[in-house]
Amino acid sequence: MKVLLGLKGSTDPAQYRNRLQYHPDVFEFYLDQHDLTSEGLAHLQDAIDEAKTVTPRIVMHQPMRYGKWFNEMVTPEKEMPDLYHFLRYSSDTLLNLAVKNDIQLLLHGSYSRQTQYFIDLYPNFETAQHVVFERLDEYAKQGGDNIMFENSISPLFFYGDSHMDQVIFDRNYRLAFDTSHCFIKNHGSNDVLAASLAKPGDHVVHYRLVDSMGLTHDSLTLGLGRIDWARVLPLLNPKASSIFEINLADPTKATEMLNSYDYLKQIAANLD
């Protein structure tokens, strides 16, 4: 059973060059709002070109924040025009860049920390969720094979509920699956995590592999949390890409991601 070395980092050369020296199978650029300036986009293109000398499997993660706000797909245009503009501008600009470079763009269906504030700007929850799916439908059509949508802990877009999993499955989205988000959303249940991993099959094109105690967004090195990786590993789509999404003691060093890779390789060897 093959385990991919998937690493992530920002467009800071100290970060991405540290990762590229290990010749990862997959590299994910974790972007911020400064990468969407004219200068930032030029630098991002240079960084993509450099990463492509190591691997063709490159993912761009849309900036998580704009100022103090999370970059929520549900953002209402009228009430929050600046954030809405950034949501649209960053999505469209990065998607064009993904198509140009034949790489992937990852958008979040939702986040969690400010989500209720956004939901409360709509008449009801159902209206807010309809907006999310309407926009994801639009980007799925626009992005084709260069776009994917990640789950969260938010009630707007998550994995682990049989009804929600079916709704997402039926829309034929290309999906990114964060293991800890599903595990935390479902109160640390390995049974629910396993069922949710099995449901979408090859709809999942990218995994963000991260351990957790199942209580909060702790982003642990694999083996330090409560996720049953021997159970998870056989359920992953072997055609998908993956990266290790781990909190680092030093952002310029991939130590915890490399430790996670070694841990998962040992799990795989025990399963073979």
Tab-separated table of N, CA, C and O in Angstrom, residues 3-52:
chain	number	residue	atom	x	y	z
A	3	VAL	N	2.018	5.034	0.348
A	3	VAL	CA	1.712	6.251	1.094
A	3	VAL	C	2.434	7.397	0.413
A	3	VAL	O	3.650	7.333	0.177
A	4	LEU	N	1.690	8.441	0.086
A	4	LEU	CA	2.284	9.597	-0.568
A	4	LEU	C	2.929	10.527	0.455
A	4	LEU	O	2.414	10.688	1.565
A	5	LEU	N	4.035	11.130	0.050
A	5	LEU	CA	4.608	12.215	0.846
A	5	LEU	C	3.983	13.510	0.346
A	5	LEU	O	4.326	14.010	-0.734
A	6	GLY	N	3.046	14.031	1.107
A	6	GLY	CA	2.376	15.272	0.751
A	6	GLY	C	2.683	16.338	1.790
A	6	GLY	O	2.422	16.155	2.980
A	7	LEU	N	3.260	17.452	1.341
A	7	LEU	CA	3.669	18.513	2.249
A	7	LEU	C	2.970	19.816	1.881
A	7	LEU	O	2.554	20.007	0.741
A	8	LYS	N	2.841	20.709	2.847
A	8	LYS	CA	2.226	22.011	2.597
A	8	LYS	C	3.105	23.115	3.149
A	8	LYS	O	3.918	22.892	4.046
A	9	GLY	N	2.922	24.305	2.608
A	9	GLY	CA	3.659	25.460	3.092
A	9	GLY	C	3.134	26.709	2.408
A	9	GLY	O	2.376	26.638	1.436
A	10	SER	N	3.531	27.831	2.909
A	10	SER	CA	3.134	29.107	2.324
A	10	SER	C	4.014	29.420	1.119
A	10	SER	O	4.893	28.634	0.746
A	11	THR	N	3.807	30.602	0.540
A	11	THR	CA	4.659	31.029	-0.570
A	11	THR	C	5.954	31.675	-0.087
A	11	THR	O	6.746	32.151	-0.904
A	12	ASP	N	6.170	31.686	1.211
A	12	ASP	CA	7.457	32.129	1.760
A	12	ASP	C	8.525	31.129	1.302
A	12	ASP	O	8.406	29.932	1.600
A	13	PRO	N	9.553	31.577	0.592
A	13	PRO	CA	10.573	30.642	0.107
A	13	PRO	C	11.183	29.782	1.212
A	13	PRO	O	11.546	28.624	0.967
A	14	ALA	N	11.290	30.328	2.413
A	14	ALA	CA	11.842	29.544	3.520
A	14	ALA	C	10.977	28.330	3.823
A	14	ALA	O	11.486	27.285	4.256
A	15	GLN	N	9.684	28.464	3.596
A	15	GLN	CA	8.785	27.331	3.833
A	15	GLN	C	8.773	26.364	2.645
A	15	GLN	O	9.060	25.176	2.795
A	16	TYR	N	8.430	26.867	1.456
A	16	TYR	CA	8.221	25.900	0.371
A	16	TYR	C	9.521	25.258	-0.095
A	16	TYR	O	9.521	24.076	-0.500
A	17	ARG	N	10.628	25.966	0.010
A	17	ARG	CA	11.898	25.335	-0.374
A	17	ARG	C	12.330	24.284	0.641
A	17	ARG	O	12.945	23.273	0.261
A	18	ASN	N	12.010	24.504	1.886
A	18	ASN	CA	12.253	23.470	2.893
A	18	ASN	C	11.501	22.194	2.538
A	18	ASN	O	12.039	21.089	2.627
A	19	ARG	N	10.250	22.327	2.105
A	19	ARG	CA	9.448	21.148	1.759
A	19	ARG	C	9.953	20.486	0.477
A	19	ARG	O	10.034	19.255	0.394
A	20	LEU	N	10.301	21.305	-0.515
A	20	LEU	CA	10.672	20.747	-1.816
A	20	LEU	C	11.965	19.951	-1.770
A	20	LEU	O	12.187	19.064	-2.607
A	21	GLN	N	12.824	20.218	-0.791
A	21	GLN	CA	14.076	19.456	-0.698
A	21	GLN	C	13.822	17.970	-0.421
A	21	GLN	O	14.685	17.130	-0.688
A	22	TYR	N	12.637	17.645	0.092
A	22	TYR	CA	12.287	16.251	0.387
A	22	TYR	C	11.620	15.566	-0.802
A	22	TYR	O	11.201	14.416	-0.692
A	23	HIS	N	11.500	16.260	-1.911
A	23	HIS	CA	10.899	15.726	-3.134
A	23	HIS	C	9.518	15.109	-2.872
A	23	HIS	O	9.302	13.920	-3.131
A	24	PRO	N	8.592	15.922	-2.379
A	24	PRO	CA	7.264	15.398	-2.089
A	24	PRO	C	6.531	14.951	-3.353
A	24	PRO	O	6.769	15.478	-4.452
A	25	ASP	N	5.637	13.978	-3.179
A	25	ASP	CA	4.762	13.556	-4.277
A	25	ASP	C	3.703	14.615	-4.558
A	25	ASP	O	3.227	14.737	-5.688
A	26	VAL	N	3.313	15.332	-3.499
A	26	VAL	CA	2.268	16.350	-3.594
A	26	VAL	C	2.726	17.565	-2.794
A	26	VAL	O	3.300	17.416	-1.712
A	27	PHE	N	2.443	18.766	-3.332
A	27	PHE	CA	2.713	19.963	-2.548
A	27	PHE	C	1.496	20.875	-2.583
A	27	PHE	O	0.912	21.112	-3.630
A	28	GLU	N	1.133	21.378	-1.413
A	28	GLU	CA	-0.006	22.293	-1.293
A	28	GLU	C	0.476	23.661	-0.826
A	28	GLU	O	1.098	23.777	0.226
A	29	PHE	N	0.164	24.690	-1.606
A	29	PHE	CA	0.433	26.063	-1.205
A	29	PHE	C	-0.729	26.567	-0.349
A	29	PHE	O	-1.875	26.618	-0.809
A	30	TYR	N	-0.414	26.939	0.887
A	30	TYR	CA	-1.415	27.486	1.800
A	30	TYR	C	-1.333	29.007	1.697
A	30	TYR	O	-0.399	29.619	2.212
A	31	LEU	N	-2.286	29.603	1.008
A	31	LEU	CA	-2.196	31.009	0.613
A	31	LEU	C	-2.827	31.944	1.636
A	31	LEU	O	-3.661	31.531	2.447
A	32	ASP	N	-2.433	33.226	1.580
A	32	ASP	CA	-3.112	34.255	2.363
A	32	ASP	C	-3.469	35.411	1.438
A	32	ASP	O	-3.165	35.386	0.240
A	33	GLN	N	-4.124	36.420	1.965
A	33	GLN	CA	-4.652	37.481	1.113
A	33	GLN	C	-3.568	38.246	0.374
A	33	GLN	O	-3.803	38.781	-0.710
A	34	HIS	N	-2.357	38.267	0.907
A	34	HIS	CA	-1.263	38.984	0.258
A	34	HIS	C	-0.818	38.306	-1.034
A	34	HIS	O	-0.226	38.943	-1.905
A	35	ASP	N	-1.125	37.009	-1.156
A	35	ASP	CA	-0.792	36.298	-2.397
A	35	ASP	C	-1.699	36.701	-3.554
A	35	ASP	O	-1.444	36.328	-4.696
A	36	LEU	N	-2.760	37.463	-3.262
A	36	LEU	CA	-3.709	37.877	-4.300
A	36	LEU	C	-3.445	39.299	-4.802
A	36	LEU	O	-4.197	39.805	-5.642
A	37	THR	N	-2.401	39.958	-4.294
A	37	THR	CA	-1.999	41.246	-4.859
A	37	THR	C	-1.265	40.990	-6.173
A	37	THR	O	-0.887	39.849	-6.474
A	38	SER	N	-1.047	42.039	-6.954
A	38	SER	CA	-0.317	41.877	-8.220
A	38	SER	C	1.064	41.286	-7.986
A	38	SER	O	1.494	40.349	-8.666
A	39	GLU	N	1.763	41.837	-6.998
A	39	GLU	CA	3.094	41.329	-6.666
A	39	GLU	C	3.010	39.905	-6.131
A	39	GLU	O	3.828	39.046	-6.472
A	40	GLY	N	2.007	39.650	-5.290
A	40	GLY	CA	1.838	38.322	-4.711
A	40	GLY	C	1.547	37.267	-5.761
A	40	GLY	O	2.070	36.143	-5.697
A	41	LEU	N	0.734	37.599	-6.743
A	41	LEU	CA	0.403	36.641	-7.799
A	41	LEU	C	1.618	36.334	-8.671
A	41	LEU	O	1.809	35.188	-9.098
A	42	ALA	N	2.433	37.343	-8.925
A	42	ALA	CA	3.658	37.106	-9.699
A	42	ALA	C	4.594	36.177	-8.928
A	42	ALA	O	5.200	35.255	-9.512
A	43	HIS	N	4.710	36.410	-7.625
A	43	HIS	CA	5.548	35.542	-6.786
A	43	HIS	C	4.974	34.133	-6.715
A	43	HIS	O	5.720	33.143	-6.752
A	44	LEU	N	3.639	34.038	-6.607
A	44	LEU	CA	2.995	32.726	-6.561
A	44	LEU	C	3.289	31.942	-7.839
A	44	LEU	O	3.582	30.740	-7.778
A	45	GLN	N	3.224	32.601	-8.985
A	45	GLN	CA	3.532	31.906	-10.238
A	45	GLN	C	4.975	31.402	-10.238
A	45	GLN	O	5.236	30.261	-10.659
A	46	ASP	N	5.893	32.200	-9.751
A	46	ASP	CA	7.287	31.758	-9.664
A	46	ASP	C	7.426	30.552	-8.735
A	46	ASP	O	8.174	29.608	-9.024
A	47	ALA	N	6.691	30.588	-7.618
A	47	ALA	CA	6.748	29.480	-6.660
A	47	ALA	C	6.159	28.205	-7.270
A	47	ALA	O	6.685	27.099	-7.056
A	48	ILE	N	5.074	28.344	-8.023
A	48	ILE	CA	4.483	27.189	-8.708
A	48	ILE	C	5.477	26.608	-9.703
A	48	ILE	O	5.659	25.379	-9.778
A	49	ASP	N	6.130	27.469	-10.460
A	49	ASP	CA	7.121	27.002	-11.430
A	49	ASP	C	8.236	26.227	-10.736
A	49	ASP	O	8.699	25.184	-11.233
A	50	GLU	N	8.658	26.710	-9.583
A	50	GLU	CA	9.720	26.031	-8.834
A	50	GLU	C	9.228	24.686	-8.307
A	50	GLU	O	9.943	23.677	-8.386
A	51	ALA	N	8.009	24.668	-7.780
A	51	ALA	CA	7.453	23.410	-7.259
A	51	ALA	C	7.277	22.383	-8.370
A	51	ALA	O	7.442	21.178	-8.151
A	52	LYS	N	6.958	22.850	-9.562
A	52	LYS	CA	6.742	21.932	-10.687
A	52	LYS	C	8.016	21.215	-11.110
A	52	LYS	O	7.944	20.181	-11.785
